[in-house]
CSV table of C-alpha atoms and ligand atoms in Angstrom, one decimal:
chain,number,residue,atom,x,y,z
G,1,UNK,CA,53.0,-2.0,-147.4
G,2,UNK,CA,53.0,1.4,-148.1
G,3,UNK,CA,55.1,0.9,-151.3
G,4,UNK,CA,58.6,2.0,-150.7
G,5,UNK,CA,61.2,-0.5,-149.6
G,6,UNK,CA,62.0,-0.2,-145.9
G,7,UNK,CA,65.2,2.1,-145.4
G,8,UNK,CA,66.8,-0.5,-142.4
G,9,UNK,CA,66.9,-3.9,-143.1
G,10,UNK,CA,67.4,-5.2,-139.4
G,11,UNK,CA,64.3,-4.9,-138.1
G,12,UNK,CA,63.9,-1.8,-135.3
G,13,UNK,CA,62.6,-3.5,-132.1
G,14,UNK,CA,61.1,-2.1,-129.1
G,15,UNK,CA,63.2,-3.6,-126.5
G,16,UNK,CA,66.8,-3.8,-128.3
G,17,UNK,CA,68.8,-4.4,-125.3
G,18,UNK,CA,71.7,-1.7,-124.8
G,19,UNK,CA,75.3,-2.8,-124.9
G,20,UNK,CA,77.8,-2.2,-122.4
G,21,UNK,CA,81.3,-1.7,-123.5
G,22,UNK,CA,82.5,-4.9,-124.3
G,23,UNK,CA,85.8,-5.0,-123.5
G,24,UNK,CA,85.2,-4.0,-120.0
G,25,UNK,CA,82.4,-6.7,-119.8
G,26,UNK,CA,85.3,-9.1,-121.1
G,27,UNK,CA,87.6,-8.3,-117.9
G,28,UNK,CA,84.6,-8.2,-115.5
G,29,UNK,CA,84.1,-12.0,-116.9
G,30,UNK,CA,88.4,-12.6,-116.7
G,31,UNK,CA,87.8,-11.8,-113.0
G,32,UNK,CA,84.9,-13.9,-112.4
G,33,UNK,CA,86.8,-16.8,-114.0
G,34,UNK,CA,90.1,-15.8,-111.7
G,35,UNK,CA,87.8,-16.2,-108.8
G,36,UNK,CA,86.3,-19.2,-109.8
G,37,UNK,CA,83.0,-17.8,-107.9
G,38,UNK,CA,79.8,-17.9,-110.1
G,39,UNK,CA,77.0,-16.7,-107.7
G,40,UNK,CA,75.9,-16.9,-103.7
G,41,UNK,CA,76.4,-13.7,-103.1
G,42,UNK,CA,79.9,-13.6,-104.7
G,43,UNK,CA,82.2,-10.6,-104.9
G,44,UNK,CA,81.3,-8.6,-108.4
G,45,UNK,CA,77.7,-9.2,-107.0
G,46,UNK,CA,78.7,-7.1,-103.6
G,47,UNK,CA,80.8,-4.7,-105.5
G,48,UNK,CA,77.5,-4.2,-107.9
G,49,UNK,CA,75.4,-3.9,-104.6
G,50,UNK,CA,77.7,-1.2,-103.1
G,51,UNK,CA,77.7,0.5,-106.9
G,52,UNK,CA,73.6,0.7,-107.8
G,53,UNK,CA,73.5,2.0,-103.3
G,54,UNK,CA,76.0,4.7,-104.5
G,55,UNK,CA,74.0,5.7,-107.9
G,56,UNK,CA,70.5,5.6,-106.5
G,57,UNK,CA,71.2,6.9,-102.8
G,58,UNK,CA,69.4,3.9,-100.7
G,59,UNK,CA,71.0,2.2,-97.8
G,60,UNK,CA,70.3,-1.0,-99.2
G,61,UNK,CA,69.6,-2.3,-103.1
G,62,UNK,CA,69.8,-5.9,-103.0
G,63,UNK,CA,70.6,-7.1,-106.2
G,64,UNK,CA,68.4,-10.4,-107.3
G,65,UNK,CA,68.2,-12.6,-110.4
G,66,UNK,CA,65.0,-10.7,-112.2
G,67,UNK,CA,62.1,-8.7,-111.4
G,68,UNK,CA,59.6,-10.8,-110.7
G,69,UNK,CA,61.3,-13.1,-108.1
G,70,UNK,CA,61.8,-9.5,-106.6
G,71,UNK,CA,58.2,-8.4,-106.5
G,72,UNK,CA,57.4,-11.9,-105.2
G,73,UNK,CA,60.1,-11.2,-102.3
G,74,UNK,CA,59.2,-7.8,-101.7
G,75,UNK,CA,55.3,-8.7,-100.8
G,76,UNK,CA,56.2,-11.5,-98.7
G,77,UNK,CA,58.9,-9.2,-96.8
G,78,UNK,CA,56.3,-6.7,-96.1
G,79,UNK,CA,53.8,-9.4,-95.1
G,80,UNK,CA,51.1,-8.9,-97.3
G,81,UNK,CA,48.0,-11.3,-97.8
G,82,UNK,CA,44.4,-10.8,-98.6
G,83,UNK,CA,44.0,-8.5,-101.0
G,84,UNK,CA,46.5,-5.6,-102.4
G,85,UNK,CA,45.4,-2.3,-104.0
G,86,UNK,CA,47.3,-2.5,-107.7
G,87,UNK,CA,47.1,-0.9,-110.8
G,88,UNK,CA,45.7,-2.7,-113.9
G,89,UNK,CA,48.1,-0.7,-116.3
G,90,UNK,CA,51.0,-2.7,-115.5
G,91,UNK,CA,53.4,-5.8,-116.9
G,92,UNK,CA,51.6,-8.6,-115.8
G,93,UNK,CA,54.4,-9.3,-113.6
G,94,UNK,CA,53.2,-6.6,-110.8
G,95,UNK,CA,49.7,-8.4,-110.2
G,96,UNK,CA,51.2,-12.0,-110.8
G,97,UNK,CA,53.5,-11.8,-108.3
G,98,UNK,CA,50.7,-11.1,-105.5
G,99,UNK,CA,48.3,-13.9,-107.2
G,100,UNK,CA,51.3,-16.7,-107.3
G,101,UNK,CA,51.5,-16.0,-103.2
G,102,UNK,CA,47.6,-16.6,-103.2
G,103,UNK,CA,47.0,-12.8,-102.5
G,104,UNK,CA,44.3,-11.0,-104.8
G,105,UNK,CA,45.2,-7.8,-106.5
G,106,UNK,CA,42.8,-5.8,-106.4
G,107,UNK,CA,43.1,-3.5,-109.7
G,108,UNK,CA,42.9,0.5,-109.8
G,109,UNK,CA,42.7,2.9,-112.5
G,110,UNK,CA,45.1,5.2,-113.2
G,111,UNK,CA,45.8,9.2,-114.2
G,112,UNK,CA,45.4,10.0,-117.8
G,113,UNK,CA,48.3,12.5,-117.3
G,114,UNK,CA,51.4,10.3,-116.3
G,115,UNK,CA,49.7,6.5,-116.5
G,116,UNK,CA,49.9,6.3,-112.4
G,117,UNK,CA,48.0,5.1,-110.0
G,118,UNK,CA,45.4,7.2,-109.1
G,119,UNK,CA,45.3,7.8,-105.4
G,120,UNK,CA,41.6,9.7,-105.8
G,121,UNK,CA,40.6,5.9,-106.4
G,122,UNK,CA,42.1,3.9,-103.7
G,123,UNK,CA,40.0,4.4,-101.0
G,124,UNK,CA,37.0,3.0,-102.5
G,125,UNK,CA,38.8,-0.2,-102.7
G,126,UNK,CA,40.1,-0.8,-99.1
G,127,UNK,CA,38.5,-3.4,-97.4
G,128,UNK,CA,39.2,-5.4,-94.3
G,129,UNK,CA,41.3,-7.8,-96.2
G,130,UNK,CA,43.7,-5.1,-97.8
G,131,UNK,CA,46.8,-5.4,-96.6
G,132,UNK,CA,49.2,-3.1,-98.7
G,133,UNK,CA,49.5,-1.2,-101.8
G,134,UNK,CA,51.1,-1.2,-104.8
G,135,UNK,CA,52.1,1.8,-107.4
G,136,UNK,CA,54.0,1.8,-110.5
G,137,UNK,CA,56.2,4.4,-111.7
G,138,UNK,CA,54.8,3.2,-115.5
G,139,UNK,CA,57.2,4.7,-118.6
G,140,UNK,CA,59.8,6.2,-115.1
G,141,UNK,CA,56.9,8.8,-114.3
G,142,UNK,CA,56.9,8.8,-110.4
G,143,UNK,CA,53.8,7.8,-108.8
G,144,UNK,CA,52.0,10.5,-106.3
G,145,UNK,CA,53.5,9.4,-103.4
G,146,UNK,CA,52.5,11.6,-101.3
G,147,UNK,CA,48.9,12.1,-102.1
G,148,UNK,CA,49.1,7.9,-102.0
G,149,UNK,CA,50.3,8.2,-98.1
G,150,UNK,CA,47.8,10.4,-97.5
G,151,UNK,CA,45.3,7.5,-98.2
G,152,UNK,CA,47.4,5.1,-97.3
G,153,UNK,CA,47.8,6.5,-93.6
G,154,UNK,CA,44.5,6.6,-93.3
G,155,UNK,CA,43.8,2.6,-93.2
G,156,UNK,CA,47.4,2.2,-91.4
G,157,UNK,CA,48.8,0.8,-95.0
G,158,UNK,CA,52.2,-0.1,-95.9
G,159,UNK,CA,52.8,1.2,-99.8
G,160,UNK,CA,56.0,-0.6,-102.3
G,161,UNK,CA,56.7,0.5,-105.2
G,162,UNK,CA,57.3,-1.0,-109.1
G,163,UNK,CA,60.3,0.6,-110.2
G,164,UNK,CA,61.1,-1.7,-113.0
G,165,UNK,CA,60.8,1.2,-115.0
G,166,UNK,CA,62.6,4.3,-113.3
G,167,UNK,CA,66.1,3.4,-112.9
G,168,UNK,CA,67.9,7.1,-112.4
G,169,UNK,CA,64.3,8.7,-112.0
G,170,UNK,CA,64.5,11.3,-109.7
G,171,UNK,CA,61.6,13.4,-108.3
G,172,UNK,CA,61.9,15.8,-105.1
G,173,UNK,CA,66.0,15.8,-104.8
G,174,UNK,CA,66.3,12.5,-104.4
G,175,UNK,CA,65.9,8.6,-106.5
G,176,UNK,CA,61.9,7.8,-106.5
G,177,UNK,CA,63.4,4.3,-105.4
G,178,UNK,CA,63.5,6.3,-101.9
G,179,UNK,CA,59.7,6.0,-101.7
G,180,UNK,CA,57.4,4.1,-99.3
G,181,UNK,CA,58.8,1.1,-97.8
G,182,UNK,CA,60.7,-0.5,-100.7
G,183,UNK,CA,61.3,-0.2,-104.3
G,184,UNK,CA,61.5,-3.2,-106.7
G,185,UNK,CA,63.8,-2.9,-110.0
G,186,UNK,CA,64.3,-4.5,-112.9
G,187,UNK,CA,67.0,-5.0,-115.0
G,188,UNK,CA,65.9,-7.5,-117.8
G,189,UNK,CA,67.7,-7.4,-121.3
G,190,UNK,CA,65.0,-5.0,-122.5
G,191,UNK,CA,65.5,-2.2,-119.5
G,192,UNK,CA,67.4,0.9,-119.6
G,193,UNK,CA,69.9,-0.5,-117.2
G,194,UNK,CA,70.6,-4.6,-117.7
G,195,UNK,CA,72.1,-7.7,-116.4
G,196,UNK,CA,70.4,-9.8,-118.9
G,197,UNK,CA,68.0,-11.0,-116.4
G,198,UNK,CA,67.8,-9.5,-113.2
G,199,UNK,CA,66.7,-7.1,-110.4
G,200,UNK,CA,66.9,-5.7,-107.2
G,201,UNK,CA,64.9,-4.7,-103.9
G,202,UNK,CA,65.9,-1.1,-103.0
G,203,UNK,CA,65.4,0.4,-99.3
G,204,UNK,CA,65.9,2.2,-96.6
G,205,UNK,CA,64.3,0.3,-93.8
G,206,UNK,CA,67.2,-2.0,-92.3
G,207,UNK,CA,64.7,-4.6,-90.9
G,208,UNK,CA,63.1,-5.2,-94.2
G,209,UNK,CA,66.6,-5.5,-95.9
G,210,UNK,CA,67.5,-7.9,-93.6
G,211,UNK,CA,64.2,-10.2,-94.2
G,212,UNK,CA,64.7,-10.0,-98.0
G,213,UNK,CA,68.1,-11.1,-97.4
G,214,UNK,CA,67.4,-14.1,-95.4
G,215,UNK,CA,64.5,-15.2,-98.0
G,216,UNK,CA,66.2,-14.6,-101.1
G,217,UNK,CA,68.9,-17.5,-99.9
G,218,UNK,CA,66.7,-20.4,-98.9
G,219,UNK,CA,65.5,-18.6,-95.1
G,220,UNK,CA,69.5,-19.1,-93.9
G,221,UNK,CA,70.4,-17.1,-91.0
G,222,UNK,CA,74.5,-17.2,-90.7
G,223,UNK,CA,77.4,-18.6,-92.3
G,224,UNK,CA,76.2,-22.7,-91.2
G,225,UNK,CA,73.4,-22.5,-92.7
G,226,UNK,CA,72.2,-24.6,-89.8
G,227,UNK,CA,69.4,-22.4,-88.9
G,228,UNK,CA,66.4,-21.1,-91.1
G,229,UNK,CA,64.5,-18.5,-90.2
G,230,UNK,CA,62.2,-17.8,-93.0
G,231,UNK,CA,60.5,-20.1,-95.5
G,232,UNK,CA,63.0,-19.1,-98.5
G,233,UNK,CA,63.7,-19.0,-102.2
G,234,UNK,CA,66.1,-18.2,-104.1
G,235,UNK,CA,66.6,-15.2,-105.7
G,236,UNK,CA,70.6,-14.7,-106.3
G,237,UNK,CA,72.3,-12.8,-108.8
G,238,UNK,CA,74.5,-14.7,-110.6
G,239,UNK,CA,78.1,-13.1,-111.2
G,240,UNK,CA,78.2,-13.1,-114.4
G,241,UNK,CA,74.9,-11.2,-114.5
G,242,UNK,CA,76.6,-8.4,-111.7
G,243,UNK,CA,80.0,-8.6,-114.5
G,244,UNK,CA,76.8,-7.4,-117.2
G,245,UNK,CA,75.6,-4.3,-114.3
G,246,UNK,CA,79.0,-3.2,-113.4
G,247,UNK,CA,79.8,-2.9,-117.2
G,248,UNK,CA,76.4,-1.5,-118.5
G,249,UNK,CA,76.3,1.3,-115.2
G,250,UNK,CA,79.9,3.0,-116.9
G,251,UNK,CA,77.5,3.3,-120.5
G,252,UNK,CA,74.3,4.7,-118.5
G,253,UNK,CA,74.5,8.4,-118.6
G,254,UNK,CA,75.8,7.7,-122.1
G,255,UNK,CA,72.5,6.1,-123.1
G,256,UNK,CA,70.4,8.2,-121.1
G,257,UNK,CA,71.6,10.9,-123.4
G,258,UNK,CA,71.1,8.8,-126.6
G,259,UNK,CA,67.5,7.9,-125.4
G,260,UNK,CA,67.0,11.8,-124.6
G,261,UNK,CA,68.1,13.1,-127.9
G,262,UNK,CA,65.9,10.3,-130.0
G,263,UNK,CA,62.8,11.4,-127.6
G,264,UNK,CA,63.4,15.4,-129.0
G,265,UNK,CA,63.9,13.7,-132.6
G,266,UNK,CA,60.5,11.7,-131.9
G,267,UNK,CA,58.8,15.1,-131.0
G,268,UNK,CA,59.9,16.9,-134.4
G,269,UNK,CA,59.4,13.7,-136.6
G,270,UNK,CA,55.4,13.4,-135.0
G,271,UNK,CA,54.7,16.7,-134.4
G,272,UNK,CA,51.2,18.0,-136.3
G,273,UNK,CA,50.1,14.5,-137.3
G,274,UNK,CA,46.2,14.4,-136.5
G,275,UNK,CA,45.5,11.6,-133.8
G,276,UNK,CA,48.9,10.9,-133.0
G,277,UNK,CA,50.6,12.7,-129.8
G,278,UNK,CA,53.7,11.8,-128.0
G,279,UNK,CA,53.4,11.4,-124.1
G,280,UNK,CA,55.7,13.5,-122.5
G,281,UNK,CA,57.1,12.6,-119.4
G,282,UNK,CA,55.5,14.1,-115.9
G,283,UNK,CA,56.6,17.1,-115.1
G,284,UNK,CA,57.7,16.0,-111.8
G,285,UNK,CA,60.7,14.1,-112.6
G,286,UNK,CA,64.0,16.2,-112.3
G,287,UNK,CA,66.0,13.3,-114.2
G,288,UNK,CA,65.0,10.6,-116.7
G,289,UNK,CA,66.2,7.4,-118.4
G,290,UNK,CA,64.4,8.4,-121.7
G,291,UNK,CA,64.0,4.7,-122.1
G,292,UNK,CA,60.1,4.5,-123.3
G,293,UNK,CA,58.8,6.9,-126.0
G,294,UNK,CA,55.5,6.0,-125.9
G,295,UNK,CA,52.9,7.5,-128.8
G,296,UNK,CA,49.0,7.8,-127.9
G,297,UNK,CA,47.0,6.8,-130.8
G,298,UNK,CA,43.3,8.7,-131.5
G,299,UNK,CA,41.6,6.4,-134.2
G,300,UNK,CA,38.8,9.0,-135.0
G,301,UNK,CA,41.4,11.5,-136.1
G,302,UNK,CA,44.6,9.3,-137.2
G,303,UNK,CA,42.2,7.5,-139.4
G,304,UNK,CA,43.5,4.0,-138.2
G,305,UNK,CA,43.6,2.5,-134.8
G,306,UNK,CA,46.6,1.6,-132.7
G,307,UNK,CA,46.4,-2.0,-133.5
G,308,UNK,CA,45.8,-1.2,-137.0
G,309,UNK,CA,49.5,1.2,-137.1
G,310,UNK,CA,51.2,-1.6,-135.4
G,311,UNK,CA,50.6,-3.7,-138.4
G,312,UNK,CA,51.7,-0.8,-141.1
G,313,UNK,CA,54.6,-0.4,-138.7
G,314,UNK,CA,55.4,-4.0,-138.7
G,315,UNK,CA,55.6,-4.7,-142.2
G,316,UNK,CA,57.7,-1.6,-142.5
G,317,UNK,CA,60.4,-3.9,-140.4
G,318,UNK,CA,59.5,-1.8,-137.3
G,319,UNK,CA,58.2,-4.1,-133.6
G,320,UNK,CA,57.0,-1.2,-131.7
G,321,UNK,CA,54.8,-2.6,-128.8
G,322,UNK,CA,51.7,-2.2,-127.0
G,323,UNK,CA,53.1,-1.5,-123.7
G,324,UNK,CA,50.5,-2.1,-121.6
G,325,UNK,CA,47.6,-3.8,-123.6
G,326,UNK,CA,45.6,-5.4,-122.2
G,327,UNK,CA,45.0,-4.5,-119.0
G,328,UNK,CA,46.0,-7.0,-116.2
G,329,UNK,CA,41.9,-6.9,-115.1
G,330,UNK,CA,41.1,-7.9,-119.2
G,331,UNK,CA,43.7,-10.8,-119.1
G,332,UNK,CA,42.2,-14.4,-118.1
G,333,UNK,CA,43.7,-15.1,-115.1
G,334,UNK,CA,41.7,-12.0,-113.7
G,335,UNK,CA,38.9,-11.4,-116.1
G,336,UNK,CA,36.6,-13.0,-114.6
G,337,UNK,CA,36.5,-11.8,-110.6
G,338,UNK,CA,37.2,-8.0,-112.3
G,339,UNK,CA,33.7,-8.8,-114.3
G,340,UNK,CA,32.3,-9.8,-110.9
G,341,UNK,CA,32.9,-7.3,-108.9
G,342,UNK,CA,31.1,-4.6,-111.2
G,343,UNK,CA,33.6,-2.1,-111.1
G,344,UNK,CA,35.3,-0.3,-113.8
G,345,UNK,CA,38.9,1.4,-114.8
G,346,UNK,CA,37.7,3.7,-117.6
G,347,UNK,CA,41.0,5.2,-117.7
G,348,UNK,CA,43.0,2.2,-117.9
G,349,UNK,CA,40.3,0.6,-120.9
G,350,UNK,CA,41.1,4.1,-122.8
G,351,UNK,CA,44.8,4.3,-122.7
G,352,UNK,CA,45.4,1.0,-123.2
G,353,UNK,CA,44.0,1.0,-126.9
G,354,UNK,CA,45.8,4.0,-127.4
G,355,UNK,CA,49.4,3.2,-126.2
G,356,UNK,CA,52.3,2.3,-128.7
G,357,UNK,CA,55.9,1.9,-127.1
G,358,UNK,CA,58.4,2.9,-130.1
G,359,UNK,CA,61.9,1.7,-130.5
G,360,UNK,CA,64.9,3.8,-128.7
G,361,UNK,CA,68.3,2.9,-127.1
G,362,UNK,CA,71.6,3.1,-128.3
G,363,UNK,CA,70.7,1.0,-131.2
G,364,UNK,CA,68.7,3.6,-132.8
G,365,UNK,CA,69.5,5.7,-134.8
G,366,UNK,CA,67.8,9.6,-135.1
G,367,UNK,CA,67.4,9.0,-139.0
G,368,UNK,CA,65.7,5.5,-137.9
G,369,UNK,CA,63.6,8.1,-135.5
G,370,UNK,CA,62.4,10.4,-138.7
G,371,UNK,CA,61.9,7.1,-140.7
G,372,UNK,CA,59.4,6.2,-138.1
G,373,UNK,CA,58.2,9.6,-137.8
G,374,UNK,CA,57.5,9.7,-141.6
G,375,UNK,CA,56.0,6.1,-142.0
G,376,UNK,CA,53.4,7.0,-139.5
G,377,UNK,CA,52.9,10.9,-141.0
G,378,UNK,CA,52.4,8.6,-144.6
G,379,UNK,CA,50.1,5.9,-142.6
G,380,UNK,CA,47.5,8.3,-141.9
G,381,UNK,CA,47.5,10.1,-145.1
G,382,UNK,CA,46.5,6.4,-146.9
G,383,UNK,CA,43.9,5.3,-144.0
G,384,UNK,CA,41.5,4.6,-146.0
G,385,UNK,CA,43.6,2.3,-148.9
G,386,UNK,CA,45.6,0.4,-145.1
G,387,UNK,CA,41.9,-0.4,-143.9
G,388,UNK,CA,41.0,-1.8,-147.3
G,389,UNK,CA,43.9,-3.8,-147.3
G,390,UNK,CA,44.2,-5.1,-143.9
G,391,UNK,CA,40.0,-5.8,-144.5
G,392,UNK,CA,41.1,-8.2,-147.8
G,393,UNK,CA,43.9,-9.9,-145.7
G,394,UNK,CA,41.7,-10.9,-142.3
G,395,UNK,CA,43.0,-8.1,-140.2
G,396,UNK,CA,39.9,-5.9,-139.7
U,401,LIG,N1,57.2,-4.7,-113.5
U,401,LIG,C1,57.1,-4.0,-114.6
U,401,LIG,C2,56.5,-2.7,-114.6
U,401,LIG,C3,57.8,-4.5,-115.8
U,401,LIG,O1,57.8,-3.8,-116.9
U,401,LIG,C4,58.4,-5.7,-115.7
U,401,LIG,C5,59.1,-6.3,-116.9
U,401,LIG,C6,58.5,-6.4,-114.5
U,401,LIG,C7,57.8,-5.9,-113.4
U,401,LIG,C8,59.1,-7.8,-114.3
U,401,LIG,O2,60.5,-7.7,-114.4
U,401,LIG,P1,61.4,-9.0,-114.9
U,401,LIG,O3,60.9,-10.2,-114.2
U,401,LIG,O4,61.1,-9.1,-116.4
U,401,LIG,O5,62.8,-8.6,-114.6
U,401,LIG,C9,59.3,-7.5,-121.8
U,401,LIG,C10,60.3,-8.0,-120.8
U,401,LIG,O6,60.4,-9.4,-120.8
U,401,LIG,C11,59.9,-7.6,-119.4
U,401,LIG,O7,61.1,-7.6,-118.6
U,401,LIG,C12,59.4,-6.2,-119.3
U,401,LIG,N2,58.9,-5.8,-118.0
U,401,LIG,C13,58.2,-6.0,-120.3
U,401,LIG,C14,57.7,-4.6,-120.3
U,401,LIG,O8,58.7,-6.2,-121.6
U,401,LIG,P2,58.0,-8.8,-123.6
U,401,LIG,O9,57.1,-10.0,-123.4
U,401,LIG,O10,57.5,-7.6,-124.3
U,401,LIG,O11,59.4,-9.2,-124.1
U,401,LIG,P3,59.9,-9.8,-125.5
U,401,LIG,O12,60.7,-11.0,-125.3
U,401,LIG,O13,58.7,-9.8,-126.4
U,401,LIG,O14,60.9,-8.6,-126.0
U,401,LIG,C15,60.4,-7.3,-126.4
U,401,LIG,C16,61.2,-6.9,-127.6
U,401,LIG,O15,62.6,-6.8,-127.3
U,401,LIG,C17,61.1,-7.7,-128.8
U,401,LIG,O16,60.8,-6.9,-129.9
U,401,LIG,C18,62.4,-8.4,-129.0
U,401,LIG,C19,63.4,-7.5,-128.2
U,401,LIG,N3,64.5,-8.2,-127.6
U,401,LIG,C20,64.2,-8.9,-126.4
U,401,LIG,C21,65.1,-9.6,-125.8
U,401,LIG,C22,64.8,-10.4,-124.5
U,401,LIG,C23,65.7,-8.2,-128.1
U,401,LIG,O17,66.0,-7.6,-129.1
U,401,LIG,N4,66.7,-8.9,-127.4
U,401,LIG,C24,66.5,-9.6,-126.3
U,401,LIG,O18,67.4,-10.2,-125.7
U,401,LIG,O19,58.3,-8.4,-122.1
């Protein structure tokens, strides 16, 4: 589209999973084979367990087979119903998992500065019915927890977190995973840290560890399984998924540092382009996975709108994403009770037209970085010819 020929044939995706070494993933899978055990809690699965306990410095991380089950878990373990303070910028997932267990999210707006939850707007929407709430640590940026307990406190309020983003985050000393009651994780093919699908409850609580444990295997209490406790599901990691963690955990500080490095690369290869600014991560985070870089679009001064640049960037052979667009209150399954209740999440409705996740990982390169960084610089200086074509094509 914007007449040269793309410089990288493959296309560069948001979202390219990051290998582990894959000899070491080939013995992992030798020794799951020797033990002819493939999942229930088998031994690579424990040995996983003990690992990600080790690396993030909770008592417990319960490894599970994806995020979502997870979250699902989590909210029963903690007992919620009614309604659940959550924010709206989010993966579906977070508010789904409340709504599949018949409990209504109740969406919050978030701060412009690190895309958190904003605990100056969660008392307004605690009601009788609330039961718990919900922050994200969106892009690894650690929500305000303790401005969030503050409010929190005050109604006598249980608070989990969505850490499917903020694997080896750390904010005062310590993993963010060691705030509130629980921390849910995930590690799906595109996350820093993978097991192709799957994720994991951390805590500290011992009580709560042992409910999740119980209703992740059907409810059963002991080795009979002739009592149940719990209404259950499952939610087990499979071992070859724990062969992928144990594998991928040697390669993360490696990675870490790749994603690092392309973030810096990012910064040079944007900087002084009108409209276009590069969020940098919150200030309170004393370690980082680097996974999301994550570019803030201003259509009055770039010239073309976010949804416009993904389209240039997309026939240039580059699937950067709109992480998160809509917001959950825009999408249908919620649309309509947000429109009801007469509220609004100003914040949330900005940033979500302005937000553009961009390829990083191991799998990209820095010269794929100032590629990027000079397709979009070229972009804006041919707004006006894009529009004109994207007008004669349909795409308005
Ligand atoms: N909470 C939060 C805050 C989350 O971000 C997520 C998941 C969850 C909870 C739920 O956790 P899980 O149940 O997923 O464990 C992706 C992921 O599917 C999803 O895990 C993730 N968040 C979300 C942010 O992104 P999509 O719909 O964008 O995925 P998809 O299939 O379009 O892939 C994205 C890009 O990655 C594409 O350009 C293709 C590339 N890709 C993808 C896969 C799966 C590959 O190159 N190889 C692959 O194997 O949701």
């Amino acid at each position: 589209m914007l007449g040269g020929r793309p410089l990288f044939g493959e296309p560069l995706h948001v979202g390219r999973p990051n290998l582990p070494d894959r000899r070491r993933f080939g013995e992992l899978l030798d020794c799951m084979f020797e033990n002819r055990w493939f999942t229930n809690y088998g031994p690579l699965v424990r040995v996983l367990q003990s690992r990600l306990q080790e690396k993030l410095g909770v008592r417990h991380c319960i490894p599970m087979c994806n995020g979502t089950i997870a979250l699902e878990l989590a909210y029963r373990a903690m007992g919620f119903e009614g309604e659940v303070v959550v924010p709206s910028f989010t993966f579906v997932a977070t508010a789904h998992a409340l709504e599949w267990q018949r409990i209504t999210p109740v969406f919050c707006d978030i701060r412009e500065s690190d895309f958190t939850i904003d605990p100056a707007c969660i008392d307004a929407l605690v009601t009788q019915r609330t039961t718990g709430i919900v922050g994200v640590h969106v892009y690894g940026n650690p929500c305000d927890h303790e401005a969030i307990s503050v409010v929190a406190s005050k109604h006598g309020l249980p608070v989990v977190y969505d850490a499917a983003h903020a694997f080896m985050s750390e904010a005062g000393g310590a993993s963010v995973c060691r705030m509130g009651a629980l921390s849910v994780l995930s590690f799906h093919a595109t996350k820093f840290f993978s097991t192709f699908e799957g994720g994991a409850i951390a805590t500290d609580d011992d009580e709560i560890a042992e409910r999740v444990r119980l209703m992740m295997n059907f409810g059963f209490a002991g080795r009979e399984k002739d009592r149940v406790d719990y209404v259950g599901t499952n939610g087990k990691m499979t071992e070859v998924c724990a062969a992928m963690g144990l594998a991928m955990l040697e390669q993360v500080e490696q990675i870490r540092e790749v994603n690092a490095a392309n973030h810096a690369v990012y910064g040079e290869a944007l900087a002084g382009i009108p409209g276009v600014r590069l969020a940098q991560p919150s200030p309170a985070l004393e370690m980082h996975n680097w996974q999301y870089v994550i570019a803030l679009v201003d259509e009055e001064a770039y010239g073309l709108s976010r949804d416009q640049l993904v389209r240039v960037l997309e026939a240039e052979n580059v699937l950067a994403r709109r992480y998160f667009h809509p917001g959950c209150h825009r999408m249908e399954p919620y649309r309509r009770s947000f429109e009801e209740s007469g509220r609004s999440l100003p914040v949330t409705d900005r940033l979500s037209g302005m937000v553009l996740s961009l390829p990083n990982g191991e799998s990209v390169l820095p010269e794929a970085v100032r590629w990027i960084g000079d397709t979009v610089r070229l972009a804006g200086t041919k707004a006006g010819e894009i529009r004109a074509k994207l007008k004669e094509g349909g795409h308005a």
